[in-house]
Amino acid sequence: MPKDTGKTATFTIDGATHEFPVYSGTLGPDVVDIGKLYAKADVFTFDPGYTSTGSCESKITFIDGEKGELLYRGYPIEQLAEKSHYLEVCYLLLYGELPTKAQMDDFETRVTKHTMLHEQMRNFYSGFRRDAHPMAVVCGVVGAMSAFYHDSTDINDPWQREVATIRLIAKLPTIVAWAFKYAAGQPFVYPRNDLTYAENFLHMCFSVPAETYEVNPILAKAMDRIFTLHADHEQNASTSTVRLAGSSGANPFACIAAGVACLWGPAHGGANQACLEMLREIGTVDQIPTYIKKAKDKDDPFRLMGFGHRVYKNFDPRAKVMKESADEVLGLLGIENNETLAVAKELERIALEDEYFVEKKLYPNVDFYSGIILEAMGFPTSMFTPIFALSRTVGWISQWKEMMEESGRIGRPRQLYTGPTQRDYADVDAR
Ligand code: CMC
């Protein structure tokens, strides 16, 4: 429960004054509870983009954008990226505490036992065009899970909610890897339970029946880190979408499919693909000034993809860790000197010094570096956002689970209507 601070916020309109309670959480700014504003004062708040609106109470993830701090259940992301691993982070996000050895073993076993897809789901893939964007395929197949796993769609049954949670975390790598294989025209590769979560994903993406595939441990570590760094990010657009869908009582598979759809946009998870494509479009270092000029031009819609963030106004702590991983992976693969990388490094240098970017606090975000790593690993750009979706599934489902464990009302924002006032229908020959 939020703590009542005893303070009130006063709102005056048309000579009448109304008071609203102020609550504080454990971290972050206080909030004014304006739930009764409309009833008391007959006005709505107006906050397009929700820059000043807290939509829910949550105990999962905290971001301090000014300090560049990201905590999962209180633990700094840098510590988790260094010392933990993705499945442990999943456990932490879902259940609130780091697991004991026995709890971890049990969780890992439960996830591992659910990695296969219902065999009939294979057929679902062949309904898509081979050139379909894998995000379209992933969105469709995740949504279709509700047609295959009826025994975990009763949202009022805590056990079914738990089974759906495990199924989503376990099956997303298989769904995403199969979207990749389908686009590549290669046979689907089944999951292997002797591999770790990240190793298994790489195995399902890159192994072929014709030869043995050894997972490189450095690549597996980098993959695991990408999963960890993207695991949750409090009430961003896709998470809010999942919560809003869930508030209507929709089943968890439908809610996560809604999250996948929202993540796809280039201002959100689609930025990793857009960033790599932008680096390729810039092409050579000498072209950078032209693009910096475009980014600053108010009349040009071009933005430097992979830069800026709604919340981080100092630096993106995920980007710092991701940069280290990028250096490690590129070093291992011996590709420190390619042109795209040279453009990325120079762009980063210029943007960090340029007055426009410094003044607006536009730092490289997580997507700036993740795309570089994923490309080096051999993923096409179209796979970047599906990998983000697979990583974020645990965050979405943790937030959904938290919401379902509390009694809540359907999410229903209001609006400032500026359309026509009431008018009478005119027959077609009178228009
Ligand atoms: N390039 C050039 N100018 C920018 C950029 C950019 N990438 N981002 C913001 N600005 C400018 C913007 O034009 C505006 O200028 P002014 O104040 O003169 O009008 C100012 O900075 C503030 O921008 P905003 O659009 O009001 O900021 P926002 O909080 O609404 O948007 C953002 C945040 C992430 C959508 C935006 O920075 C952006 O479009 N970045 C590129 C896309 C990207 O990399 N997204 C991934 C975010 S990290 C992964 C995730 O969480 O999904």
Tab-separated table of C-alpha atoms and ligand atoms in Angstrom:
chain	number	residue	atom	x	y	z
A	1	MET	CA	0.000	0.000	0.000
A	2	PRO	CA	1.249	3.528	-0.691
A	3	LYS	CA	1.920	5.601	2.403
A	4	ASP	CA	-0.418	8.520	3.041
A	5	THR	CA	1.955	11.441	3.587
A	6	GLY	CA	-0.689	13.459	5.409
A	7	LYS	CA	-0.078	16.165	2.801
A	8	THR	CA	-2.790	17.320	0.436
A	9	ALA	CA	-2.671	18.957	-2.970
A	10	THR	CA	-5.076	21.815	-3.487
A	11	PHE	CA	-6.811	22.400	-6.777
A	12	THR	CA	-8.783	25.549	-7.421
A	13	ILE	CA	-11.157	26.040	-10.330
A	14	ASP	CA	-13.994	28.531	-10.832
A	15	GLY	CA	-13.482	29.817	-7.311
A	16	ALA	CA	-13.955	26.387	-5.685
A	17	THR	CA	-11.070	24.636	-3.948
A	18	HIS	CA	-10.694	20.865	-3.722
A	19	GLU	CA	-8.164	18.841	-1.783
A	20	PHE	CA	-6.555	15.591	-2.867
A	21	PRO	CA	-4.405	13.193	-0.845
A	22	VAL	CA	-0.694	12.843	-1.554
A	23	TYR	CA	0.946	9.413	-1.248
A	24	SER	CA	4.552	8.375	-1.208
A	25	GLY	CA	6.148	5.149	-2.375
A	26	THR	CA	9.490	3.739	-1.246
A	27	LEU	CA	11.384	5.599	-3.990
A	28	GLY	CA	10.508	8.252	-6.559
A	29	PRO	CA	8.312	11.336	-6.483
A	30	ASP	CA	5.109	11.511	-4.418
A	31	VAL	CA	1.824	11.160	-6.261
A	32	VAL	CA	-1.399	13.121	-6.025
A	33	ASP	CA	-4.468	10.872	-5.989
A	34	ILE	CA	-6.799	12.635	-8.415
A	35	GLY	CA	-9.224	9.696	-8.691
A	36	LYS	CA	-12.066	11.886	-7.352
A	37	LEU	CA	-11.203	14.984	-9.423
A	38	TYR	CA	-14.009	14.514	-11.938
A	39	ALA	CA	-16.596	13.756	-9.242
A	40	LYS	CA	-15.562	16.772	-7.182
A	41	ALA	CA	-14.618	19.374	-9.791
A	42	ASP	CA	-16.237	18.152	-13.035
A	43	VAL	CA	-12.926	18.294	-14.975
A	44	PHE	CA	-10.501	15.672	-16.284
A	45	THR	CA	-6.724	15.902	-16.268
A	46	PHE	CA	-5.089	16.233	-19.692
A	47	ASP	CA	-1.726	14.478	-20.091
A	48	PRO	CA	-1.186	13.086	-23.596
A	49	GLY	CA	1.855	10.809	-23.552
A	50	TYR	CA	1.343	10.341	-19.781
A	51	THR	CA	4.415	12.372	-18.859
A	52	SER	CA	3.068	13.169	-15.379
A	53	THR	CA	0.666	10.297	-14.813
A	54	GLY	CA	1.213	7.264	-12.607
A	55	SER	CA	-1.073	4.545	-13.939
A	56	CYS	CA	-0.659	1.947	-11.198
A	57	GLU	CA	1.082	0.968	-7.987
A	58	SER	CA	3.903	-1.531	-8.542
A	59	LYS	CA	6.684	-3.219	-6.559
A	60	ILE	CA	8.639	-4.652	-9.487
A	61	THR	CA	10.928	-2.168	-11.221
A	62	PHE	CA	12.139	1.315	-10.399
A	63	ILE	CA	13.839	3.812	-12.697
A	64	ASP	CA	15.465	7.057	-11.597
A	65	GLY	CA	15.876	8.841	-14.904
A	66	GLU	CA	17.927	11.697	-13.465
A	67	LYS	CA	20.471	9.393	-11.827
A	68	GLY	CA	20.419	6.840	-14.658
A	69	GLU	CA	19.390	4.079	-12.247
A	70	LEU	CA	17.391	0.927	-12.941
A	71	LEU	CA	16.416	-1.474	-10.142
A	72	TYR	CA	14.668	-4.838	-10.485
A	73	ARG	CA	12.997	-5.527	-7.112
A	74	GLY	CA	15.576	-3.183	-5.595
A	75	TYR	CA	18.674	-4.745	-7.192
A	76	PRO	CA	20.729	-2.504	-9.529
A	77	ILE	CA	20.761	-3.719	-13.119
A	78	GLU	CA	24.567	-3.526	-13.254
A	79	GLN	CA	24.865	-6.076	-10.405
A	80	LEU	CA	22.327	-8.401	-11.954
A	81	ALA	CA	24.002	-8.173	-15.381
A	82	GLU	CA	27.353	-9.033	-13.828
A	83	LYS	CA	26.434	-11.623	-11.198
A	84	SER	CA	23.072	-13.111	-12.069
A	85	HIS	CA	21.597	-14.792	-15.149
A	86	TYR	CA	18.343	-14.397	-17.027
A	87	LEU	CA	16.307	-17.192	-15.447
A	88	GLU	CA	17.288	-16.055	-11.965
A	89	VAL	CA	16.230	-12.530	-12.938
A	90	CYS	CA	12.926	-13.967	-14.207
A	91	TYR	CA	12.376	-15.575	-10.807
A	92	LEU	CA	13.220	-12.303	-9.054
A	93	LEU	CA	10.834	-10.266	-11.207
A	94	LEU	CA	8.012	-12.792	-10.865
A	95	TYR	CA	8.230	-13.645	-7.181
A	96	GLY	CA	9.986	-10.641	-5.640
A	97	GLU	CA	13.088	-12.286	-4.101
A	98	LEU	CA	16.255	-13.944	-5.347
A	99	PRO	CA	15.706	-17.715	-5.283
A	100	THR	CA	17.452	-20.189	-3.002
A	101	LYS	CA	19.326	-22.996	-4.799
A	102	ALA	CA	16.316	-25.328	-4.417
A	103	GLN	CA	13.863	-22.684	-5.639
A	104	MET	CA	16.077	-21.945	-8.644
A	105	ASP	CA	16.415	-25.627	-9.545
A	106	ASP	CA	12.666	-26.085	-9.332
A	107	PHE	CA	11.946	-22.981	-11.430
A	108	GLU	CA	14.531	-23.937	-14.057
A	109	THR	CA	13.052	-27.438	-14.300
A	110	ARG	CA	9.530	-26.081	-14.699
A	111	VAL	CA	10.608	-23.666	-17.452
A	112	THR	CA	12.704	-26.305	-19.201
A	113	LYS	CA	9.819	-28.788	-19.248
A	114	HIS	CA	7.640	-26.313	-21.128
A	115	THR	CA	9.942	-25.284	-23.971
A	116	MET	CA	8.269	-27.373	-26.673
A	117	LEU	CA	5.284	-26.032	-28.585
A	118	HIS	CA	2.102	-27.986	-29.188
A	119	GLU	CA	3.045	-29.862	-32.362
A	120	GLN	CA	0.056	-28.443	-34.218
A	121	MET	CA	1.466	-24.947	-33.750
A	122	ARG	CA	4.047	-25.833	-36.429
A	123	ASN	CA	1.248	-25.658	-38.966
A	124	PHE	CA	0.414	-22.179	-37.860
A	125	TYR	CA	3.726	-20.899	-39.233
A	126	SER	CA	3.087	-22.142	-42.764
A	127	GLY	CA	0.038	-19.866	-42.933
A	128	PHE	CA	2.406	-16.883	-43.024
A	129	ARG	CA	4.324	-15.634	-46.055
A	130	ARG	CA	8.026	-16.480	-45.849
A	131	ASP	CA	8.858	-12.777	-46.132
A	132	ALA	CA	6.555	-11.797	-43.254
A	133	HIS	CA	8.253	-9.694	-40.596
A	134	PRO	CA	9.028	-12.067	-37.675
A	135	MET	CA	7.266	-9.633	-35.308
A	136	ALA	CA	4.042	-10.243	-37.257
A	137	VAL	CA	4.591	-13.991	-36.902
A	138	VAL	CA	5.488	-13.791	-33.191
A	139	CYS	CA	2.482	-11.587	-32.451
A	140	GLY	CA	0.194	-14.055	-34.240
A	141	VAL	CA	1.673	-17.198	-32.675
A	142	VAL	CA	1.705	-15.759	-29.124
A	143	GLY	CA	-1.947	-14.751	-29.575
A	144	ALA	CA	-2.667	-18.257	-30.859
A	145	MET	CA	-1.350	-19.782	-27.628
A	146	SER	CA	-4.752	-19.065	-26.112
A	147	ALA	CA	-6.207	-21.415	-28.725
A	148	PHE	CA	-3.765	-24.200	-27.765
A	149	TYR	CA	-3.498	-23.939	-23.991
A	150	HIS	CA	-7.093	-23.655	-22.776
A	151	ASP	CA	-6.123	-25.111	-19.431
A	152	SER	CA	-4.228	-21.944	-18.491
A	153	THR	CA	-6.580	-19.174	-19.607
A	154	ASP	CA	-8.782	-18.907	-16.509
A	155	ILE	CA	-7.432	-15.695	-15.051
A	156	ASN	CA	-9.273	-16.183	-11.764
A	157	ASP	CA	-7.407	-19.393	-10.970
A	158	PRO	CA	-3.955	-18.654	-9.458
A	159	TRP	CA	-2.628	-22.059	-10.569
A	160	GLN	CA	-3.640	-21.461	-14.190
A	161	ARG	CA	-2.059	-18.014	-14.048
A	162	GLU	CA	1.172	-19.638	-12.838
A	163	VAL	CA	1.110	-22.258	-15.611
A	164	ALA	CA	0.491	-19.573	-18.253
A	165	THR	CA	3.424	-17.597	-16.830
A	166	ILE	CA	5.816	-20.537	-17.086
A	167	ARG	CA	4.549	-21.455	-20.547
A	168	LEU	CA	5.121	-17.954	-21.874
A	169	ILE	CA	8.671	-17.685	-20.518
A	170	ALA	CA	9.521	-21.206	-21.707
A	171	LYS	CA	7.961	-21.074	-25.174
A	172	LEU	CA	8.860	-17.582	-26.339
A	173	PRO	CA	12.420	-18.603	-27.368
A	174	THR	CA	10.988	-21.458	-29.423
A	175	ILE	CA	8.347	-19.206	-31.011
A	176	VAL	CA	10.907	-16.523	-31.886
A	177	ALA	CA	13.546	-19.004	-33.125
A	178	TRP	CA	10.961	-20.708	-35.331
A	179	ALA	CA	9.909	-17.345	-36.807
A	180	PHE	CA	13.594	-16.934	-37.739
A	181	LYS	CA	13.877	-20.435	-39.210
A	182	TYR	CA	10.653	-20.015	-41.148
A	183	ALA	CA	11.920	-16.789	-42.764
A	184	ALA	CA	15.257	-18.460	-43.547
A	185	GLY	CA	13.550	-21.465	-45.144
A	186	GLN	CA	15.324	-23.823	-42.748
A	187	PRO	CA	13.807	-26.685	-40.751
A	188	PHE	CA	12.541	-25.891	-37.272
A	189	VAL	CA	14.981	-26.954	-34.554
A	190	TYR	CA	13.468	-28.390	-31.375
A	191	PRO	CA	14.558	-27.136	-27.938
A	192	ARG	CA	17.241	-28.984	-25.992
A	193	ASN	CA	16.734	-29.290	-22.254
A	194	ASP	CA	20.430	-29.851	-21.486
A	195	LEU	CA	21.264	-26.301	-22.568
A	196	THR	CA	20.802	-23.049	-20.667
A	197	TYR	CA	18.032	-20.675	-21.698
A	198	ALA	CA	20.358	-18.512	-23.820
A	199	GLU	CA	22.299	-21.465	-25.264
A	200	ASN	CA	19.073	-23.185	-26.210
A	201	PHE	CA	17.840	-20.068	-28.027
A	202	LEU	CA	21.080	-19.800	-30.032
A	203	HIS	CA	20.888	-23.531	-30.753
A	204	MET	CA	17.315	-23.247	-32.083
A	205	CYS	CA	18.307	-20.251	-34.230
A	206	PHE	CA	21.639	-21.344	-35.655
A	207	SER	CA	21.894	-25.118	-35.684
A	208	VAL	CA	20.898	-27.096	-38.776
A	209	PRO	CA	20.370	-30.852	-39.086
A	210	ALA	CA	23.273	-31.184	-41.532
A	211	GLU	CA	26.041	-30.405	-39.041
A	212	THR	CA	26.783	-30.112	-35.341
A	213	TYR	CA	26.531	-26.697	-33.754
A	214	GLU	CA	28.562	-25.786	-30.684
A	215	VAL	CA	27.253	-22.781	-28.791
A	216	ASN	CA	30.058	-20.291	-28.169
A	217	PRO	CA	30.037	-19.495	-24.397
A	218	ILE	CA	30.872	-15.810	-24.939
A	219	LEU	CA	27.971	-15.441	-27.356
A	220	ALA	CA	25.683	-17.308	-24.942
A	221	LYS	CA	26.747	-14.946	-22.145
A	222	ALA	CA	26.118	-11.906	-24.350
A	223	MET	CA	22.724	-13.309	-25.337
A	224	ASP	CA	21.820	-13.903	-21.690
A	225	ARG	CA	22.844	-10.329	-20.902
A	226	ILE	CA	20.653	-8.948	-23.684
A	227	PHE	CA	17.742	-10.910	-22.202
A	228	THR	CA	18.531	-9.646	-18.675
A	229	LEU	CA	18.913	-5.998	-19.664
A	230	HIS	CA	15.577	-6.011	-21.503
A	231	ALA	CA	13.644	-8.063	-18.927
A	232	ASP	CA	11.547	-5.240	-17.491
A	233	HIS	CA	11.313	-1.468	-17.614
A	234	GLU	CA	8.332	-0.447	-15.457
A	235	GLN	CA	5.316	1.231	-17.103
A	236	ASN	CA	6.601	1.731	-20.674
A	237	ALA	CA	4.238	1.684	-23.673
A	238	SER	CA	4.114	-2.095	-24.196
A	239	THR	CA	3.825	-2.881	-20.464
A	240	SER	CA	1.034	-0.358	-20.095
A	241	THR	CA	-0.611	-2.018	-23.106
A	242	VAL	CA	-0.386	-5.416	-21.404
A	243	ARG	CA	-1.865	-3.974	-18.201
A	244	LEU	CA	-4.665	-2.223	-20.074
A	245	ALA	CA	-5.510	-5.386	-22.021
A	246	GLY	CA	-5.353	-7.382	-18.779
A	247	SER	CA	-7.643	-4.921	-16.990
A	248	SER	CA	-10.510	-6.055	-19.228
A	249	GLY	CA	-10.025	-9.661	-18.089
A	250	ALA	CA	-8.410	-10.843	-21.349
A	251	ASN	CA	-6.365	-14.050	-21.032
A	252	PRO	CA	-2.578	-13.758	-20.515
A	253	PHE	CA	-1.635	-14.958	-24.008
A	254	ALA	CA	-3.870	-12.306	-25.594
A	255	CYS	CA	-2.384	-9.665	-23.258
A	256	ILE	CA	1.203	-10.578	-24.134
A	257	ALA	CA	0.347	-10.568	-27.851
A	258	ALA	CA	-0.907	-6.996	-27.321
A	259	GLY	CA	2.440	-6.164	-25.691
A	260	VAL	CA	4.330	-7.644	-28.658
A	261	ALA	CA	2.277	-5.508	-31.057
A	262	CYS	CA	3.009	-2.331	-29.119
A	263	LEU	CA	6.714	-3.105	-28.788
A	264	TRP	CA	7.072	-3.307	-32.561
A	265	GLY	CA	6.978	0.479	-33.105
A	266	PRO	CA	10.277	2.242	-33.902
A	267	ALA	CA	9.904	4.639	-30.950
A	268	HIS	CA	9.924	1.596	-28.627
A	269	GLY	CA	11.324	-1.905	-29.267
A	270	GLY	CA	11.514	-1.412	-33.025
A	271	ALA	CA	14.311	1.112	-32.427
A	272	ASN	CA	17.025	-1.590	-32.448
A	273	GLN	CA	16.158	-2.568	-36.023
A	274	ALA	CA	15.659	1.068	-37.051
A	275	CYS	CA	19.017	1.998	-35.504
A	276	LEU	CA	21.013	-0.603	-37.419
A	277	GLU	CA	19.220	0.323	-40.636
A	278	MET	CA	20.029	3.973	-39.978
A	279	LEU	CA	23.726	3.165	-39.442
A	280	ARG	CA	23.737	1.329	-42.763
A	281	GLU	CA	21.931	4.198	-44.478
A	282	ILE	CA	24.503	6.673	-43.165
A	283	GLY	CA	27.029	4.257	-44.622
A	284	THR	CA	30.304	6.090	-44.071
A	285	VAL	CA	31.710	8.330	-41.368
A	286	ASP	CA	31.896	11.355	-43.695
A	287	GLN	CA	28.081	11.248	-44.075
A	288	ILE	CA	27.439	11.670	-40.342
A	289	PRO	CA	27.288	15.512	-40.308
A	290	THR	CA	24.489	15.412	-42.911
A	291	TYR	CA	22.437	13.132	-40.660
A	292	ILE	CA	23.180	15.122	-37.505
A	293	LYS	CA	21.899	18.186	-39.376
A	294	LYS	CA	18.737	16.285	-40.380
A	295	ALA	CA	18.180	15.169	-36.775
A	296	LYS	CA	18.324	18.790	-35.582
A	297	ASP	CA	16.046	20.133	-38.329
A	298	LYS	CA	12.568	20.736	-36.886
A	299	ASP	CA	11.015	20.345	-40.350
A	300	ASP	CA	12.650	16.964	-40.932
A	301	PRO	CA	10.989	13.950	-39.244
A	302	PHE	CA	14.362	12.126	-39.111
A	303	ARG	CA	15.557	11.174	-35.616
A	304	LEU	CA	18.778	9.532	-34.561
A	305	MET	CA	17.498	6.080	-33.706
A	306	GLY	CA	19.037	4.566	-30.592
A	307	PHE	CA	19.305	8.005	-28.952
A	308	GLY	CA	17.076	9.551	-26.301
A	309	HIS	CA	14.673	8.139	-23.782
A	310	ARG	CA	11.477	9.338	-22.159
A	311	VAL	CA	12.730	8.608	-18.653
A	312	TYR	CA	16.556	8.532	-18.693
A	313	LYS	CA	17.879	12.062	-18.752
A	314	ASN	CA	21.427	11.298	-17.656
A	315	PHE	CA	22.377	8.008	-19.270
A	316	ASP	CA	20.732	4.649	-19.893
A	317	PRO	CA	22.397	2.232	-17.417
A	318	ARG	CA	21.520	-0.684	-19.715
A	319	ALA	CA	23.455	0.982	-22.533
A	320	LYS	CA	26.619	1.091	-20.406
A	321	VAL	CA	26.537	-2.670	-19.781
A	322	MET	CA	25.520	-3.386	-23.369
A	323	LYS	CA	28.488	-1.371	-24.662
A	324	GLU	CA	30.855	-3.608	-22.690
A	325	SER	CA	29.169	-6.683	-24.142
A	326	ALA	CA	29.427	-5.215	-27.638
A	327	ASP	CA	33.180	-4.733	-27.230
A	328	GLU	CA	33.542	-8.326	-25.947
A	329	VAL	CA	31.500	-9.911	-28.734
A	330	LEU	CA	33.053	-7.893	-31.525
A	331	GLY	CA	36.512	-8.655	-30.148
A	332	LEU	CA	35.728	-12.362	-30.044
A	333	LEU	CA	34.407	-12.376	-33.571
A	334	GLY	CA	37.279	-10.205	-34.801
A	335	ILE	CA	35.014	-7.586	-36.375
A	336	GLU	CA	36.212	-4.450	-34.669
A	337	ASN	CA	36.852	-2.725	-37.960
A	338	ASN	CA	33.720	-2.869	-40.039
A	339	GLU	CA	32.179	0.263	-41.549
A	340	THR	CA	28.837	0.095	-39.674
A	341	LEU	CA	30.718	-0.093	-36.400
A	342	ALA	CA	32.944	2.817	-37.386
A	343	VAL	CA	29.814	4.881	-38.144
A	344	ALA	CA	28.276	3.855	-34.796
A	345	LYS	CA	31.378	4.820	-32.815
A	346	GLU	CA	31.767	8.177	-34.537
A	347	LEU	CA	28.057	8.943	-34.239
A	348	GLU	CA	28.180	8.174	-30.536
A	349	ARG	CA	31.229	10.430	-30.101
A	350	ILE	CA	29.712	13.353	-31.993
A	351	ALA	CA	26.285	13.070	-30.356
A	352	LEU	CA	27.803	13.008	-26.870
A	353	GLU	CA	29.640	16.277	-27.611
A	354	ASP	CA	27.123	18.077	-29.808
A	355	GLU	CA	25.330	20.946	-28.049
A	356	TYR	CA	21.871	19.930	-29.351
A	357	PHE	CA	22.138	16.366	-28.016
A	358	VAL	CA	23.833	17.384	-24.761
A	359	GLU	CA	21.282	20.098	-24.042
A	360	LYS	CA	18.326	17.794	-24.732
A	361	LYS	CA	20.018	14.977	-22.814
A	362	LEU	CA	19.879	12.583	-25.734
A	363	TYR	CA	22.237	9.748	-24.834
A	364	PRO	CA	22.696	6.442	-26.643
A	365	ASN	CA	20.069	4.056	-25.309
A	366	VAL	CA	20.113	0.262	-24.930
A	367	ASP	CA	19.021	-0.245	-28.523
A	368	PHE	CA	22.027	1.578	-29.908
A	369	TYR	CA	24.365	-1.207	-28.771
A	370	SER	CA	22.087	-4.259	-28.753
A	371	GLY	CA	21.610	-4.087	-32.530
A	372	ILE	CA	25.368	-4.023	-33.064
A	373	ILE	CA	25.801	-7.182	-30.951
A	374	LEU	CA	22.893	-9.028	-32.519
A	375	GLU	CA	24.131	-8.276	-36.023
A	376	ALA	CA	27.594	-9.538	-35.104
A	377	MET	CA	26.009	-12.751	-33.810
A	378	GLY	CA	24.442	-13.323	-37.223
A	379	PHE	CA	20.866	-12.157	-36.672
A	380	PRO	CA	19.191	-10.172	-39.452
A	381	THR	CA	17.843	-6.787	-38.348
A	382	SER	CA	14.244	-8.060	-38.533
A	383	MET	CA	15.019	-10.405	-35.616
A	384	PHE	CA	16.141	-7.661	-33.228
A	385	THR	CA	12.681	-6.659	-32.037
A	386	PRO	CA	11.429	-10.271	-31.636
A	387	ILE	CA	14.461	-10.891	-29.389
A	388	PHE	CA	13.486	-7.829	-27.359
A	389	ALA	CA	9.929	-9.242	-27.135
A	390	LEU	CA	11.195	-12.590	-25.898
A	391	SER	CA	13.315	-10.873	-23.235
A	392	ARG	CA	10.488	-8.543	-22.130
A	393	THR	CA	7.890	-11.309	-21.839
A	394	VAL	CA	8.889	-11.907	-18.208
A	395	GLY	CA	8.442	-8.218	-17.404
A	396	TRP	CA	5.040	-8.108	-19.070
A	397	ILE	CA	3.850	-11.253	-17.344
A	398	SER	CA	5.212	-10.115	-13.938
A	399	GLN	CA	3.329	-6.837	-14.267
A	400	TRP	CA	0.189	-8.678	-15.419
A	401	LYS	CA	0.495	-11.140	-12.517
A	402	GLU	CA	0.921	-8.298	-10.028
A	403	MET	CA	-2.173	-6.602	-11.434
A	404	MET	CA	-4.222	-9.810	-11.292
A	405	GLU	CA	-3.283	-10.345	-7.648
A	406	GLU	CA	-4.922	-7.037	-6.749
A	407	SER	CA	-8.504	-6.044	-7.261
A	408	GLY	CA	-8.595	-3.459	-10.003
A	409	ARG	CA	-10.952	-1.732	-12.353
A	410	ILE	CA	-10.872	-1.753	-16.121
A	411	GLY	CA	-8.468	0.902	-17.451
A	412	ARG	CA	-10.482	3.627	-19.121
A	413	PRO	CA	-8.819	6.990	-19.841
A	414	ARG	CA	-10.957	9.986	-20.784
A	415	GLN	CA	-10.317	12.619	-23.458
A	416	LEU	CA	-10.442	16.265	-24.436
A	417	TYR	CA	-12.944	16.207	-27.276
A	418	THR	CA	-12.339	18.789	-30.025
A	419	GLY	CA	-14.517	17.306	-32.801
A	420	PRO	CA	-17.788	18.656	-34.167
A	421	THR	CA	-20.609	19.410	-31.769
A	422	GLN	CA	-23.913	17.585	-32.321
A	423	ARG	CA	-25.355	18.054	-35.819
A	424	ASP	CA	-28.092	16.460	-37.908
A	425	TYR	CA	-27.526	13.795	-40.547
A	426	ALA	CA	-27.784	15.197	-44.094
A	427	ASP	CA	-29.093	13.120	-47.017
A	428	VAL	CA	-26.466	12.439	-49.686
A	429	ASP	CA	-27.896	14.872	-52.269
A	430	ALA	CA	-27.973	17.640	-49.694
A	431	ARG	CA	-24.223	17.429	-48.879
B	1	CMC	N1	17.006	12.424	-32.425
B	1	CMC	C1	16.863	13.760	-32.539
B	1	CMC	N2	16.113	14.525	-31.699
B	1	CMC	C2	15.479	13.887	-30.719
B	1	CMC	C3	15.584	12.500	-30.527
B	1	CMC	C4	16.382	11.757	-31.416
B	1	CMC	N3	16.517	10.438	-31.277
B	1	CMC	N4	14.839	12.127	-29.468
B	1	CMC	C5	14.288	13.251	-28.992
B	1	CMC	N5	14.671	14.315	-29.742
B	1	CMC	C6	14.309	15.711	-29.510
B	1	CMC	C7	12.884	16.000	-29.943
B	1	CMC	O1	12.815	16.440	-31.287
B	1	CMC	C8	12.449	17.052	-28.962
B	1	CMC	O2	12.978	18.294	-29.394
B	1	CMC	P1	12.180	19.674	-29.064
B	1	CMC	O3	12.131	19.764	-27.574
B	1	CMC	O4	13.034	20.733	-29.693
B	1	CMC	O5	10.825	19.527	-29.687
B	1	CMC	C9	13.178	16.669	-27.666
B	1	CMC	O6	14.345	15.940	-28.101
B	1	CMC	C10	12.342	15.796	-26.726
B	1	CMC	O7	11.842	14.681	-27.473
B	1	CMC	P2	10.453	13.986	-27.217
B	1	CMC	O8	9.999	13.298	-28.469
B	1	CMC	O9	9.502	14.956	-26.594
B	1	CMC	O10	10.853	12.904	-26.142
B	1	CMC	P3	10.003	11.654	-25.749
B	1	CMC	O11	10.292	11.401	-24.329
B	1	CMC	O12	8.592	11.814	-26.141
B	1	CMC	O13	10.606	10.493	-26.688
B	1	CMC	C11	11.900	8.707	-27.505
B	1	CMC	C12	11.508	9.547	-26.264
B	1	CMC	C13	12.730	7.506	-27.023
B	1	CMC	C14	10.626	8.178	-28.186
B	1	CMC	C15	12.710	9.593	-28.466
B	1	CMC	O14	13.895	10.048	-27.837
B	1	CMC	C16	13.036	8.884	-29.775
B	1	CMC	O15	12.219	8.906	-30.701
B	1	CMC	N6	14.271	8.238	-29.860
B	1	CMC	C17	14.608	7.445	-31.019
B	1	CMC	C18	13.925	6.086	-30.913
B	1	CMC	C19	14.586	5.157	-29.896
B	1	CMC	O16	15.806	5.011	-29.887
B	1	CMC	N7	13.747	4.509	-29.069
B	1	CMC	C20	14.199	3.485	-28.121
B	1	CMC	C21	14.020	3.878	-26.685
B	1	CMC	S1	14.922	2.764	-25.598
B	1	CMC	C22	14.117	1.232	-25.784
B	1	CMC	C23	12.754	1.188	-25.253
B	1	CMC	O17	12.550	1.520	-24.062
B	1	CMC	O18	11.839	0.802	-25.993
